Amino acid sequence: MKAKKGLEGVIADESAISKVIPEKSSLIYRGYSAEELAKNSSFLAVVYLLWKGELPSKEALSKFINQEKQARKTDKRILNTIKECAQGHPMDVLRTAISMAGALEESHWDDSDAILEKKAIYLLANIPLWMAAHNRFRKKLPVIEHSQDQPFVENFFHLYFDKIPQKEVLSAFSSSLILYAEHGFNASTFTARVITSTTSDIYSAVVGAIGSLKGPLHGGANEQVMYMMKEIGEPEKAKEWMLKALKEKRKIMGFGHRVYKKGDSRVPQMFACAKTMAEVTHNTKWIEMYNILRDTMLEQKQIYPNLDFPAGPAYYMMGFDIDMFTPLFVMSRISGWVAHIMEQRKNNRIIRPLCEYTGPRERPLPQGL
Ligand code: COA
């Protein structure tokens, strides 16, 4: 049996949560177009859809929104830990905060459906609080007390920036969260499923998923994209930069995808978010640079941008520090991970593949050991 490097093309299990349709460059969440949801729905309605399989009724959504608000908590022990490691990378700090929340969890081994959902809502509600607290600790700014009144996105901006931006920014951000929410058996989701398949707990699965997402070949690419664009500096230098980088056989962050070969379905809407931010900030520099980099890459290598390419400048123009971009991805993708954790638990079999052995043949131990 031959190994499939990177498990390319391997169907590892069934899932009813989302489907990437590479031929049409499209993506559906429970049957609905992710792009349409990103244009017309709210992030919490999409979380509900991913977890429960159907879009919520008005009453169900309002109950779910309320559950999220009620789940926001100030836990001094977690905040102190975040403060202690405030100089660390935000992905490491967030991973540590979630790991600590798991260690403090009273119903550690109880993952009945109701308790699992309670833990999931707790993570959904508190990840933004922990990220905002980290941002404020490391800038030596006072941490803002959360409210249980503000909607999810407004609450996050308030805690992070001490300011709620205009509605175009809120809606671009919400749209970005919907686009980042779920994407099949990507590396971090698969990590979460592998951990869940051993009947381990949700915190362990999410901590593992964060470790996987952090890598620049996966979620970490949205940060690297912006470092690259800052390194280039000006749109006029973009073409020359790209040609040189390709000549040097560099991997260009924000381009390419294992599944999509003719373009990532989420890019047009995320690009629209970046364009909104360019209008709001009256600065088209990053959009101009984006277009040149995209066109040069397509012309030279026929490789399309992925979601992380437009996400980088979009989040930068919203005012987030570059190393916070991948935690923003976590804030959203927790929804997809949880949906997969729930699905894996419902029809579980431990994930335990084989490897193709390439070591020495079986041989006797040396004499005199
Ligand atoms: N820059 C330059 N060349 C790239 C590239 C990129 N971003 N992405 C793919 N390629 C090239 C590869 O070098 C390879 O060329 P070769 O056949 O001459 O060796 C070819 O395209 C096929 O790519 P491959 O490495 O097989 O793709 P993969 O499925 O193993 O990896 C990614 C997919 C996403 C990891 C890869 O495209 C990548 O590293 N992209 C940059 C990181 C990134 O943006 N990640 C976010 C993903 S959403």
Short mmCIF file of C-alpha atoms and ligand atoms in Angstrom, two decimals, residues 8 216-219 221 225 246 250-259 261 264 266 297 301 303 306-308, ligand 1:
data_model
loop_
_atom_site.label_atom_id
_atom_site.label_comp_id
_atom_site.label_asym_id
_atom_site.label_seq_id
_atom_site.Cartn_x
_atom_site.Cartn_y
_atom_site.Cartn_z
CA GLU A 8 -4.32 14.38 -0.73
CA PRO A 216 1.59 29.65 8.15
CA LEU A 217 0.53 26.95 5.67
CA HIS A 218 -2.91 27.05 7.34
CA GLY A 219 -4.45 29.95 9.32
CA ALA A 221 -1.08 32.69 6.39
CA VAL A 225 0.24 38.01 3.93
CA LEU A 246 8.91 33.42 -7.73
CA ARG A 250 9.53 31.31 -2.50
CA LYS A 251 6.08 30.20 -1.26
CA ILE A 252 3.84 33.21 -1.57
CA MET A 253 1.52 33.44 1.40
CA GLY A 254 -2.20 33.78 0.65
CA PHE A 255 -1.98 31.84 -2.63
CA GLY A 256 -2.78 28.25 -3.50
CA HIS A 257 -5.10 25.69 -1.98
CA ARG A 258 -5.21 21.93 -1.62
CA VAL A 259 -8.82 21.66 -2.79
CA LYS A 261 -7.50 24.89 -8.04
CA ASP A 264 -11.24 29.98 -3.51
CA ARG A 266 -14.60 32.81 -0.24
CA MET A 297 0.76 35.33 -9.71
CA LYS A 301 1.94 30.47 -12.16
CA ILE A 303 -2.22 30.04 -8.86
CA ASN A 306 -7.02 31.98 -1.04
CA LEU A 307 -9.17 33.53 1.70
CA ASP A 308 -6.18 34.63 3.74
N1 COA B 1 3.44 30.10 -3.78
C1 COA B 1 4.22 29.56 -4.74
N2 COA B 1 3.99 28.35 -5.28
C2 COA B 1 2.93 27.67 -4.82
C3 COA B 1 2.08 28.16 -3.84
C4 COA B 1 2.36 29.44 -3.31
N3 COA B 1 1.59 29.96 -2.35
N4 COA B 1 1.11 27.28 -3.58
C5 COA B 1 1.33 26.23 -4.37
N5 COA B 1 2.44 26.47 -5.12
C6 COA B 1 3.01 25.56 -6.09
C7 COA B 1 3.84 24.50 -5.38
O1 COA B 1 5.17 24.92 -5.19
C8 COA B 1 3.71 23.34 -6.32
O2 COA B 1 4.58 23.56 -7.39
P1 COA B 1 5.47 22.35 -8.00
O3 COA B 1 4.44 21.38 -8.50
O4 COA B 1 6.29 23.01 -9.03
O5 COA B 1 6.24 21.81 -6.83
C9 COA B 1 2.30 23.47 -6.87
O6 COA B 1 1.97 24.85 -6.74
C10 COA B 1 1.28 22.62 -6.15
O7 COA B 1 1.23 23.00 -4.79
P2 COA B 1 1.27 22.01 -3.57
O8 COA B 1 2.44 22.35 -2.70
O9 COA B 1 1.13 20.61 -4.04
O10 COA B 1 -0.02 22.39 -2.81
P3 COA B 1 -0.51 21.75 -1.45
O11 COA B 1 -1.89 21.31 -1.68
O12 COA B 1 0.43 20.74 -0.90
O13 COA B 1 -0.46 23.00 -0.47
C11 COA B 1 -1.00 25.11 0.39
C12 COA B 1 -1.51 23.90 -0.38
C13 COA B 1 -2.18 26.01 0.70
C14 COA B 1 -0.37 24.66 1.72
C15 COA B 1 0.04 25.85 -0.49
O14 COA B 1 -0.60 26.36 -1.63
C16 COA B 1 0.72 26.99 0.27
O15 COA B 1 1.70 26.75 0.97
N6 COA B 1 0.18 28.23 0.16
C17 COA B 1 0.75 29.34 0.91
C18 COA B 1 0.22 29.33 2.34
C19 COA B 1 -1.20 29.73 2.43
O16 COA B 1 -1.62 30.71 1.85
N7 COA B 1 -1.97 28.96 3.21
C20 COA B 1 -3.38 29.23 3.44
C21 COA B 1 -4.21 28.14 2.84
S1 COA B 1 -5.92 28.53 2.89
#
